């Protein structure tokens, strides 16, 4: 919406509703309805993250159960159609693979059919062919995304199950220009869909990217945090309104969330440039609403972040509780004996498996960096086995469990009963195990060359 200001310039105002920070996590329907009553210009929701590791990208599994997506898409698509509000979804399914985009499309297609509605639906694909990455690698256009990431090799690329690139705002604007009422995008830079809609409407890029960075997490910037949030962007500022009646935005809560998941206190690099937030002003305008101004955007040559996952084997675990002090003191010794016992039983598997005792209650999280010296009175031991196939992982895990239960450790007084196994079956197969072997930046790229926009 545009308003002619009394000073003569045109005031542009755009309203955005974000029902949740992660599709599939759920949101209060009453809060969502409150947001609809404020007449948003668009509904934007993110669906992806790498926070839970590479398994989703490598295996193709979705972050949340498909049934959870079906419930929420029913609500969102119905609201989009009934109120004539565009709906934008990014990083479909969690990893944003092409198959996950198609999965969301099939759900949306079914819902529209049940409603008897016709809408232009855009599918934006983000998977990248290995040949494209190999060429960029040959041209010297791939660099690590972080100080501790090794250089990429063609062998890394070849091992990948799936490779996706994080799209910026351009593919979303392409879809909007093609008349899409619903957009289902593959892997995207989290703030991109919201920033894209605001930029498409003519708003300042700095404000748009900053607003997208905060709102993509839903009401996490509120205190107490909530699911749904409403934003209004104008020429020189944006306002944030949590939709839960018990939540409010404060200057501190919004400024603090600006620091969320960032490597620099006020620079937020992304595809095509950096949001500079060093001159931001956060100001409460009432008991619930915070106004943000001063955000700037510094353009840069287009880059995209690549994410690729490869299979490194199959995993099985067993979980045991230990409260015997002698066993707790001897766990390092037992782990060594466990490896010896396994090699006695499987001599041909030397160097073909990995086994690790995770001692929760003593250094499992920080390991050698742990600074606490408090001796635990009980420990949860998770025995992890990694092997080339699931059957081997299960067999080795079984032998490891036996060793943990019966190993002749120093100070042993009983031949069994020293540990308590929590679950049955005792060995728990976890299936394929994956690692991020591509976490890199690709330079000298054009968005239109990488991301296919298909409008149905």
GROMACS .gro file of C-alpha atoms in nm:
model
  456
    1UNK     CA    1   0.000   0.000   0.000
    2UNK     CA    2   0.128   0.349  -0.088
    3UNK     CA    3   0.036   0.666   0.101
    4UNK     CA    4   0.118   1.026  -0.004
    5UNK     CA    5   0.291   1.187   0.293
    6UNK     CA    6   0.214   1.548   0.389
    7UNK     CA    7   0.572   1.646   0.300
    8UNK     CA    8   0.517   1.528  -0.056
    9UNK     CA    9   0.696   1.195  -0.077
   10UNK     CA   10   0.522   0.864  -0.123
   11UNK     CA   11   0.499   0.643   0.185
   12UNK     CA   12   0.513   0.272   0.101
   13UNK     CA   13   0.373   0.029   0.357
   14UNK     CA   14   0.381  -0.352   0.337
   15UNK     CA   15   0.251  -0.594   0.598
   16UNK     CA   16   0.389  -0.945   0.651
   17UNK     CA   17   0.250  -1.236   0.853
   18UNK     CA   18   0.482  -1.516   0.965
   19UNK     CA   19   0.285  -1.787   1.150
   20UNK     CA   20   0.585  -1.984   1.276
   21UNK     CA   21   0.961  -1.985   1.265
   22UNK     CA   22   0.968  -2.336   1.119
   23UNK     CA   23   0.693  -2.500   0.919
   24UNK     CA   24   0.595  -2.826   1.083
   25UNK     CA   25   0.654  -2.700   1.436
   26UNK     CA   26   0.294  -2.583   1.469
   27UNK     CA   27   0.140  -2.249   1.564
   28UNK     CA   28  -0.165  -2.132   1.764
   29UNK     CA   29  -0.453  -2.096   1.520
   30UNK     CA   30  -0.599  -1.804   1.717
   31UNK     CA   31  -0.274  -1.609   1.686
   32UNK     CA   32  -0.270  -1.679   1.313
   33UNK     CA   33  -0.628  -1.556   1.282
   34UNK     CA   34  -0.530  -1.239   1.471
   35UNK     CA   35  -0.262  -1.185   1.210
   36UNK     CA   36  -0.511  -1.229   0.926
   37UNK     CA   37  -0.735  -0.964   1.081
   38UNK     CA   38  -0.447  -0.716   1.036
   39UNK     CA   39  -0.478  -0.770   0.658
   40UNK     CA   40  -0.127  -0.884   0.561
   41UNK     CA   41   0.003  -0.837   0.209
   42UNK     CA   42   0.184  -1.171   0.220
   43UNK     CA   43   0.229  -1.482   0.436
   44UNK     CA   44   0.592  -1.594   0.460
   45UNK     CA   45   0.717  -1.906   0.635
   46UNK     CA   46   1.052  -2.084   0.639
   47UNK     CA   47   1.068  -2.464   0.638
   48UNK     CA   48   1.437  -2.545   0.650
   49UNK     CA   49   1.752  -2.558   0.857
   50UNK     CA   50   2.081  -2.742   0.882
   51UNK     CA   51   2.071  -2.718   1.261
   52UNK     CA   52   1.978  -3.086   1.292
   53UNK     CA   53   2.273  -3.196   1.081
   54UNK     CA   54   2.329  -3.341   0.733
   55UNK     CA   55   2.092  -3.638   0.761
   56UNK     CA   56   1.797  -3.460   0.596
   57UNK     CA   57   1.999  -3.345   0.298
   58UNK     CA   58   2.177  -3.677   0.255
   59UNK     CA   59   1.879  -3.908   0.300
   60UNK     CA   60   1.601  -3.687   0.166
   61UNK     CA   61   1.402  -3.724   0.490
   62UNK     CA   62   1.191  -3.428   0.598
   63UNK     CA   63   1.259  -3.234   0.917
   64UNK     CA   64   0.904  -3.287   1.042
   65UNK     CA   65   0.651  -3.562   0.970
   66UNK     CA   66   0.469  -3.514   0.641
   67UNK     CA   67   0.142  -3.518   0.837
   68UNK     CA   68   0.254  -3.204   1.023
   69UNK     CA   69   0.316  -3.024   0.693
   70UNK     CA   70  -0.025  -3.135   0.565
   71UNK     CA   71  -0.201  -2.986   0.868
   72UNK     CA   72  -0.024  -2.652   0.840
   73UNK     CA   73  -0.048  -2.628   0.462
   74UNK     CA   74  -0.423  -2.683   0.486
   75UNK     CA   75  -0.444  -2.378   0.712
   76UNK     CA   76  -0.202  -2.162   0.514
   77UNK     CA   77  -0.326  -2.246   0.164
   78UNK     CA   78  -0.687  -2.195   0.271
   79UNK     CA   79  -0.602  -1.856   0.418
   80UNK     CA   80  -0.407  -1.761   0.106
   81UNK     CA   81  -0.694  -1.852  -0.127
   82UNK     CA   82  -0.981  -1.726   0.088
   83UNK     CA   83  -0.817  -1.387   0.158
   84UNK     CA   84  -0.629  -1.353  -0.171
   85UNK     CA   85  -0.292  -1.328   0.006
   86UNK     CA   86   0.029  -1.460  -0.156
   87UNK     CA   87   0.194  -1.747   0.033
   88UNK     CA   88   0.573  -1.792   0.021
   89UNK     CA   89   0.744  -2.105   0.157
   90UNK     CA   90   1.122  -2.150   0.157
   91UNK     CA   91   1.356  -2.448   0.208
   92UNK     CA   92   1.069  -2.692   0.161
   93UNK     CA   93   1.082  -3.004   0.375
   94UNK     CA   94   1.392  -2.902   0.567
   95UNK     CA   95   1.677  -2.948   0.321
   96UNK     CA   96   1.505  -2.796   0.019
   97UNK     CA   97   1.582  -3.078  -0.224
   98UNK     CA   98   1.390  -3.100  -0.550
   99UNK     CA   99   1.197  -3.400  -0.418
  100UNK     CA  100   1.092  -3.203  -0.110
  101UNK     CA  101   0.974  -2.913  -0.327
  102UNK     CA  102   0.768  -3.163  -0.528
  103UNK     CA  103   0.631  -3.315  -0.206
  104UNK     CA  104   0.504  -2.977  -0.089
  105UNK     CA  105   0.365  -2.906  -0.435
  106UNK     CA  106   0.165  -3.232  -0.434
  107UNK     CA  107   0.016  -3.144  -0.094
  108UNK     CA  108  -0.074  -2.794  -0.211
  109UNK     CA  109  -0.214  -2.929  -0.537
  110UNK     CA  110  -0.439  -3.168  -0.347
  111UNK     CA  111  -0.563  -2.896  -0.111
  112UNK     CA  112  -0.643  -2.662  -0.401
  113UNK     CA  113  -0.828  -2.944  -0.576
  114UNK     CA  114  -1.037  -3.013  -0.267
  115UNK     CA  115  -1.120  -2.643  -0.245
  116UNK     CA  116  -1.198  -2.620  -0.614
  117UNK     CA  117  -0.951  -2.332  -0.643
  118UNK     CA  118  -0.712  -2.237  -0.920
  119UNK     CA  119  -0.391  -2.058  -0.823
  120UNK     CA  120  -0.059  -2.005  -0.997
  121UNK     CA  121   0.193  -2.208  -0.796
  122UNK     CA  122   0.566  -2.152  -0.844
  123UNK     CA  123   0.817  -2.427  -0.777
  124UNK     CA  124   1.175  -2.304  -0.734
  125UNK     CA  125   1.438  -2.577  -0.750
  126UNK     CA  126   1.774  -2.539  -0.577
  127UNK     CA  127   1.962  -2.864  -0.640
  128UNK     CA  128   2.292  -2.809  -0.819
  129UNK     CA  129   2.443  -3.057  -1.064
  130UNK     CA  130   2.781  -3.198  -0.972
  131UNK     CA  131   2.917  -3.090  -1.310
  132UNK     CA  132   2.835  -2.726  -1.226
  133UNK     CA  133   3.024  -2.748  -0.897
  134UNK     CA  134   3.316  -2.928  -1.063
  135UNK     CA  135   3.347  -2.652  -1.322
  136UNK     CA  136   3.337  -2.382  -1.054
  137UNK     CA  137   3.601  -2.575  -0.863
  138UNK     CA  138   3.821  -2.596  -1.171
  139UNK     CA  139   3.777  -2.222  -1.231
  140UNK     CA  140   3.882  -2.143  -0.874
  141UNK     CA  141   3.537  -2.012  -0.784
  142UNK     CA  142   3.475  -2.223  -0.471
  143UNK     CA  143   3.601  -2.128  -0.125
  144UNK     CA  144   3.531  -2.270   0.224
  145UNK     CA  145   3.247  -2.116   0.424
  146UNK     CA  146   3.436  -2.067   0.750
  147UNK     CA  147   3.787  -2.093   0.890
  148UNK     CA  148   3.770  -2.462   0.980
  149UNK     CA  149   3.624  -2.592   0.654
  150UNK     CA  150   3.874  -2.779   0.430
  151UNK     CA  151   3.913  -2.695   0.063
  152UNK     CA  152   3.667  -2.873  -0.163
  153UNK     CA  153   3.785  -3.151  -0.394
  154UNK     CA  154   3.624  -3.324  -0.690
  155UNK     CA  155   3.617  -3.643  -0.479
  156UNK     CA  156   3.403  -3.459  -0.222
  157UNK     CA  157   3.163  -3.352  -0.494
  158UNK     CA  158   3.143  -3.703  -0.638
  159UNK     CA  159   3.058  -3.857  -0.297
  160UNK     CA  160   2.759  -3.628  -0.238
  161UNK     CA  161   2.408  -3.767  -0.230
  162UNK     CA  162   2.253  -3.423  -0.284
  163UNK     CA  163   2.389  -3.072  -0.337
  164UNK     CA  164   2.177  -2.760  -0.290
  165UNK     CA  165   2.253  -2.391  -0.312
  166UNK     CA  166   2.102  -2.123  -0.092
  167UNK     CA  167   1.907  -1.889  -0.318
  168UNK     CA  168   1.876  -1.519  -0.251
  169UNK     CA  169   1.583  -1.291  -0.332
  170UNK     CA  170   1.605  -1.302  -0.713
  171UNK     CA  171   1.421  -1.633  -0.782
  172UNK     CA  172   1.137  -1.525  -0.554
  173UNK     CA  173   1.099  -1.197  -0.740
  174UNK     CA  174   1.104  -1.389  -1.068
  175UNK     CA  175   0.817  -1.605  -0.940
  176UNK     CA  176   0.623  -1.300  -0.817
  177UNK     CA  177   0.669  -1.130  -1.154
  178UNK     CA  178   0.524  -1.441  -1.318
  179UNK     CA  179   0.207  -1.400  -1.114
  180UNK     CA  180   0.259  -1.679  -0.859
  181UNK     CA  181   0.010  -1.674  -0.573
  182UNK     CA  182   0.185  -1.956  -0.390
  183UNK     CA  183   0.562  -2.005  -0.400
  184UNK     CA  184   0.731  -2.328  -0.289
  185UNK     CA  185   1.106  -2.286  -0.290
  186UNK     CA  186   1.395  -2.520  -0.237
  187UNK     CA  187   1.692  -2.430  -0.019
  188UNK     CA  188   1.701  -2.058   0.045
  189UNK     CA  189   1.891  -1.811   0.257
  190UNK     CA  190   1.652  -1.785   0.552
  191UNK     CA  191   1.566  -1.412   0.519
  192UNK     CA  192   1.535  -1.430   0.138
  193UNK     CA  193   1.159  -1.477   0.076
  194UNK     CA  194   1.055  -1.196   0.309
  195UNK     CA  195   1.329  -0.967   0.182
  196UNK     CA  196   1.231  -1.052  -0.175
  197UNK     CA  197   0.868  -0.954  -0.128
  198UNK     CA  198   0.965  -0.625   0.038
  199UNK     CA  199   1.222  -0.541  -0.230
  200UNK     CA  200   0.965  -0.634  -0.497
  201UNK     CA  201   0.729  -0.383  -0.334
  202UNK     CA  202   0.996  -0.112  -0.356
  203UNK     CA  203   1.134  -0.110  -0.002
  204UNK     CA  204   1.489  -0.039   0.108
  205UNK     CA  205   1.707  -0.351   0.081
  206UNK     CA  206   1.879  -0.296   0.416
  207UNK     CA  207   1.550  -0.283   0.602
  208UNK     CA  208   1.412  -0.574   0.401
  209UNK     CA  209   1.704  -0.806   0.477
  210UNK     CA  210   1.713  -0.710   0.844
  211UNK     CA  211   1.339  -0.763   0.878
  212UNK     CA  212   1.370  -1.099   0.705
  213UNK     CA  213   1.653  -1.203   0.934
  214UNK     CA  214   1.438  -1.140   1.243
  215UNK     CA  215   1.097  -1.259   1.121
  216UNK     CA  216   1.214  -1.585   0.964
  217UNK     CA  217   1.233  -1.717   1.322
  218UNK     CA  218   0.871  -1.624   1.391
  219UNK     CA  219   0.812  -1.474   1.734
  220UNK     CA  220   1.149  -1.582   1.875
  221UNK     CA  221   1.240  -1.214   1.906
  222UNK     CA  222   0.957  -1.156   2.154
  223UNK     CA  223   0.959  -1.203   2.530
  224UNK     CA  224   0.840  -1.456   2.618
  225UNK     CA  225   0.900  -1.600   2.273
  226UNK     CA  226   0.601  -1.712   2.069
  227UNK     CA  227   0.530  -1.867   1.729
  228UNK     CA  228   0.355  -1.601   1.522
  229UNK     CA  229   0.471  -1.250   1.441
  230UNK     CA  230   0.347  -0.960   1.228
  231UNK     CA  231   0.569  -0.702   1.062
  232UNK     CA  232   0.505  -0.369   0.890
  233UNK     CA  233   0.778  -0.215   0.675
  234UNK     CA  234   0.772   0.147   0.558
  235UNK     CA  235   1.017   0.383   0.390
  236UNK     CA  236   1.264   0.424   0.674
  237UNK     CA  237   1.174   0.164   0.937
  238UNK     CA  238   0.989  -0.156   1.018
  239UNK     CA  239   0.771  -0.251   1.315
  240UNK     CA  240   0.749  -0.593   1.482
  241UNK     CA  241   0.436  -0.713   1.660
  242UNK     CA  242   0.415  -1.055   1.836
  243UNK     CA  243   0.070  -1.206   1.791
  244UNK     CA  244   0.048  -1.395   2.120
  245UNK     CA  245  -0.140  -1.191   2.377
  246UNK     CA  246   0.115  -1.274   2.647
  247UNK     CA  247   0.423  -1.176   2.445
  248UNK     CA  248   0.580  -0.842   2.367
  249UNK     CA  249   0.874  -0.712   2.171
  250UNK     CA  250   1.122  -0.499   2.361
  251UNK     CA  251   1.424  -0.307   2.242
  252UNK     CA  252   1.647  -0.560   2.413
  253UNK     CA  253   1.468  -0.871   2.285
  254UNK     CA  254   1.473  -0.752   1.922
  255UNK     CA  255   1.831  -0.626   1.938
  256UNK     CA  256   1.938  -0.953   2.099
  257UNK     CA  257   1.772  -1.158   1.827
  258UNK     CA  258   1.955  -0.951   1.568
  259UNK     CA  259   2.269  -1.119   1.707
  260UNK     CA  260   2.115  -1.466   1.670
  261UNK     CA  261   2.312  -1.713   1.456
  262UNK     CA  262   2.567  -1.456   1.342
  263UNK     CA  263   2.945  -1.461   1.319
  264UNK     CA  264   2.972  -1.081   1.345
  265UNK     CA  265   2.782  -0.845   1.578
  266UNK     CA  266   2.648  -0.618   1.304
  267UNK     CA  267   2.746  -0.751   0.961
  268UNK     CA  268   2.516  -1.010   0.804
  269UNK     CA  269   2.664  -1.143   0.478
  270UNK     CA  270   2.439  -1.314   0.229
  271UNK     CA  271   2.403  -1.377  -0.143
  272UNK     CA  272   2.460  -1.052  -0.329
  273UNK     CA  273   2.576  -0.837  -0.040
  274UNK     CA  274   2.594  -0.767   0.331
  275UNK     CA  275   2.340  -0.615   0.568
  276UNK     CA  276   2.520  -0.356   0.781
  277UNK     CA  277   2.333  -0.317   1.109
  278UNK     CA  278   2.591  -0.102   1.286
  279UNK     CA  279   2.368   0.208   1.276
  280UNK     CA  280   2.043   0.038   1.373
  281UNK     CA  281   1.809   0.200   1.623
  282UNK     CA  282   1.562  -0.013   1.820
  283UNK     CA  283   1.280   0.183   1.975
  284UNK     CA  284   0.967   0.071   2.160
  285UNK     CA  285   0.661   0.254   2.032
  286UNK     CA  286   0.417   0.089   2.274
  287UNK     CA  287   0.409  -0.200   2.520
  288UNK     CA  288   0.421  -0.467   2.244
  289UNK     CA  289   0.576  -0.309   1.935
  290UNK     CA  290   0.939  -0.228   1.853
  291UNK     CA  291   1.043  -0.009   1.560
  292UNK     CA  292   1.374  -0.073   1.383
  293UNK     CA  293   1.551   0.181   1.162
  294UNK     CA  294   1.898   0.251   1.026
  295UNK     CA  295   1.962  -0.087   0.860
  296UNK     CA  296   2.176  -0.063   0.548
  297UNK     CA  297   2.267  -0.297   0.263
  298UNK     CA  298   2.609  -0.308   0.096
  299UNK     CA  299   2.586  -0.476  -0.247
  300UNK     CA  300   2.856  -0.723  -0.353
  301UNK     CA  301   2.913  -0.967  -0.639
  302UNK     CA  302   2.666  -1.255  -0.631
  303UNK     CA  303   2.769  -1.564  -0.436
  304UNK     CA  304   2.577  -1.869  -0.316
  305UNK     CA  305   2.645  -2.105  -0.030
  306UNK     CA  306   2.658  -2.471  -0.130
  307UNK     CA  307   2.550  -2.754   0.099
  308UNK     CA  308   2.627  -3.116   0.017
  309UNK     CA  309   2.597  -3.435   0.222
  310UNK     CA  310   2.754  -3.774   0.171
  311UNK     CA  311   2.702  -4.114   0.332
  312UNK     CA  312   2.982  -4.223   0.567
  313UNK     CA  313   2.832  -4.555   0.677
  314UNK     CA  314   2.561  -4.695   0.900
  315UNK     CA  315   2.521  -4.647   1.270
  316UNK     CA  316   2.390  -4.847   1.564
  317UNK     CA  317   2.379  -4.752   1.931
  318UNK     CA  318   2.308  -4.900   2.270
  319UNK     CA  319   2.220  -4.689   2.573
  320UNK     CA  320   2.313  -4.783   2.929
  321UNK     CA  321   2.291  -4.627   3.271
  322UNK     CA  322   2.586  -4.662   3.510
  323UNK     CA  323   2.583  -4.583   3.881
  324UNK     CA  324   2.856  -4.810   4.015
  325UNK     CA  325   3.153  -4.590   4.105
  326UNK     CA  326   3.401  -4.858   4.006
  327UNK     CA  327   3.245  -4.888   3.661
  328UNK     CA  328   3.240  -4.509   3.620
  329UNK     CA  329   3.610  -4.491   3.706
  330UNK     CA  330   3.691  -4.777   3.468
  331UNK     CA  331   3.494  -4.664   3.159
  332UNK     CA  332   3.806  -4.562   2.966
  333UNK     CA  333   3.958  -4.903   3.041
  334UNK     CA  334   3.635  -5.078   2.943
  335UNK     CA  335   3.624  -4.893   2.612
  336UNK     CA  336   3.973  -5.021   2.527
  337UNK     CA  337   3.874  -5.376   2.624
  338UNK     CA  338   3.559  -5.337   2.417
  339UNK     CA  339   3.763  -5.266   2.103
  340UNK     CA  340   3.989  -5.565   2.176
  341UNK     CA  341   3.690  -5.792   2.227
  342UNK     CA  342   3.535  -5.683   1.897
  343UNK     CA  343   3.859  -5.743   1.706
  344UNK     CA  344   3.884  -6.089   1.859
  345UNK     CA  345   3.540  -6.168   1.719
  346UNK     CA  346   3.576  -5.977   1.390
  347UNK     CA  347   3.946  -5.976   1.300
  348UNK     CA  348   3.877  -5.905   0.933
  349UNK     CA  349   3.697  -5.581   1.022
  350UNK     CA  350   4.004  -5.405   1.156
  351UNK     CA  351   3.995  -5.037   1.050
  352UNK     CA  352   3.646  -5.091   0.903
  353UNK     CA  353   3.445  -4.968   1.200
  354UNK     CA  354   3.449  -4.695   1.462
  355UNK     CA  355   3.327  -4.723   1.818
  356UNK     CA  356   3.288  -4.450   2.075
  357UNK     CA  357   3.158  -4.426   2.431
  358UNK     CA  358   2.967  -4.102   2.488
  359UNK     CA  359   2.965  -4.050   2.865
  360UNK     CA  360   2.676  -3.815   2.934
  361UNK     CA  361   2.736  -3.680   3.281
  362UNK     CA  362   3.111  -3.661   3.225
  363UNK     CA  363   3.251  -3.464   2.933
  364UNK     CA  364   3.019  -3.594   2.658
  365UNK     CA  365   2.935  -3.244   2.537
  366UNK     CA  366   3.264  -3.054   2.563
  367UNK     CA  367   3.493  -3.360   2.579
  368UNK     CA  368   3.854  -3.246   2.632
  369UNK     CA  369   3.742  -2.882   2.660
  370UNK     CA  370   3.536  -2.957   2.971
  371UNK     CA  371   3.635  -2.735   3.264
  372UNK     CA  372   3.420  -2.890   3.538
  373UNK     CA  373   3.596  -3.135   3.772
  374UNK     CA  374   3.289  -3.252   3.963
  375UNK     CA  375   3.284  -3.632   3.981
  376UNK     CA  376   2.948  -3.774   3.867
  377UNK     CA  377   2.756  -4.028   4.071
  378UNK     CA  378   2.585  -4.167   3.760
  379UNK     CA  379   2.650  -4.163   3.386
  380UNK     CA  380   2.450  -4.240   3.074
  381UNK     CA  381   2.676  -4.427   2.833
  382UNK     CA  382   2.577  -4.421   2.466
  383UNK     CA  383   2.787  -4.670   2.273
  384UNK     CA  384   2.803  -4.557   1.910
  385UNK     CA  385   2.918  -4.787   1.632
  386UNK     CA  386   2.978  -4.680   1.272
  387UNK     CA  387   3.035  -4.942   1.001
  388UNK     CA  388   2.998  -4.986   0.627
  389UNK     CA  389   2.655  -5.151   0.648
  390UNK     CA  390   2.374  -5.175   0.902
  391UNK     CA  391   2.411  -5.547   0.971
  392UNK     CA  392   2.779  -5.508   1.061
  393UNK     CA  393   2.704  -5.205   1.278
  394UNK     CA  394   2.439  -5.406   1.463
  395UNK     CA  395   2.672  -5.703   1.518
  396UNK     CA  396   2.956  -5.487   1.647
  397UNK     CA  397   2.721  -5.290   1.868
  398UNK     CA  398   2.600  -5.618   2.018
  399UNK     CA  399   2.955  -5.723   2.100
  400UNK     CA  400   3.025  -5.379   2.245
  401UNK     CA  401   2.723  -5.411   2.471
  402UNK     CA  402   2.842  -5.749   2.593
  403UNK     CA  403   3.187  -5.607   2.666
  404UNK     CA  404   3.039  -5.313   2.854
  405UNK     CA  405   2.831  -5.552   3.061
  406UNK     CA  406   3.094  -5.818   3.138
  407UNK     CA  407   3.441  -5.665   3.087
  408UNK     CA  408   3.688  -5.762   3.365
  409UNK     CA  409   3.776  -5.404   3.460
  410UNK     CA  410   3.999  -5.313   3.750
  411UNK     CA  411   3.811  -5.329   4.079
  412UNK     CA  412   3.522  -5.537   3.948
  413UNK     CA  413   3.320  -5.704   4.223
  414UNK     CA  414   3.032  -5.852   4.021
  415UNK     CA  415   3.039  -6.026   3.685
  416UNK     CA  416   2.712  -5.868   3.567
  417UNK     CA  417   2.455  -5.612   3.667
  418UNK     CA  418   2.705  -5.327   3.654
  419UNK     CA  419   2.506  -5.135   3.393
  420UNK     CA  420   2.135  -5.097   3.323
  421UNK     CA  421   2.017  -5.096   2.962
  422UNK     CA  422   1.735  -4.851   2.912
  423UNK     CA  423   1.570  -4.979   2.594
  424UNK     CA  424   1.484  -5.310   2.433
  425UNK     CA  425   1.583  -5.399   2.168
  426UNK     CA  426   1.925  -5.343   2.318
  427UNK     CA  427   2.087  -5.250   1.987
  428UNK     CA  428   1.915  -4.960   1.814
  429UNK     CA  429   1.989  -4.927   1.439
  430UNK     CA  430   1.999  -4.566   1.323
  431UNK     CA  431   2.043  -4.630   0.952
  432UNK     CA  432   2.252  -4.425   0.714
  433UNK     CA  433   2.491  -4.169   0.860
  434UNK     CA  434   2.589  -3.855   0.673
  435UNK     CA  435   2.834  -3.568   0.692
  436UNK     CA  436   2.849  -3.224   0.534
  437UNK     CA  437   3.136  -3.256   0.291
  438UNK     CA  438   3.028  -2.947   0.099
  439UNK     CA  439   2.984  -2.631   0.304
  440UNK     CA  440   3.135  -2.380   0.066
  441UNK     CA  441   3.078  -2.053  -0.117
  442UNK     CA  442   3.052  -2.046  -0.496
  443UNK     CA  443   3.154  -1.719  -0.663
  444UNK     CA  444   3.088  -1.560  -1.001
  445UNK     CA  445   2.740  -1.704  -1.037
  446UNK     CA  446   2.413  -1.577  -1.181
  447UNK     CA  447   2.096  -1.663  -0.995
  448UNK     CA  448   1.901  -1.724  -1.316
  449UNK     CA  449   2.154  -1.991  -1.418
  450UNK     CA  450   2.124  -2.189  -1.095
  451UNK     CA  451   1.762  -2.180  -0.985
  452UNK     CA  452   1.482  -2.307  -1.205
  453UNK     CA  453   1.146  -2.132  -1.157
  454UNK     CA  454   0.849  -2.332  -1.280
  455UNK     CA  455   0.498  -2.184  -1.258
  456UNK     CA  456   0.201  -2.417  -1.277
   0.00000   0.00000   0.00000
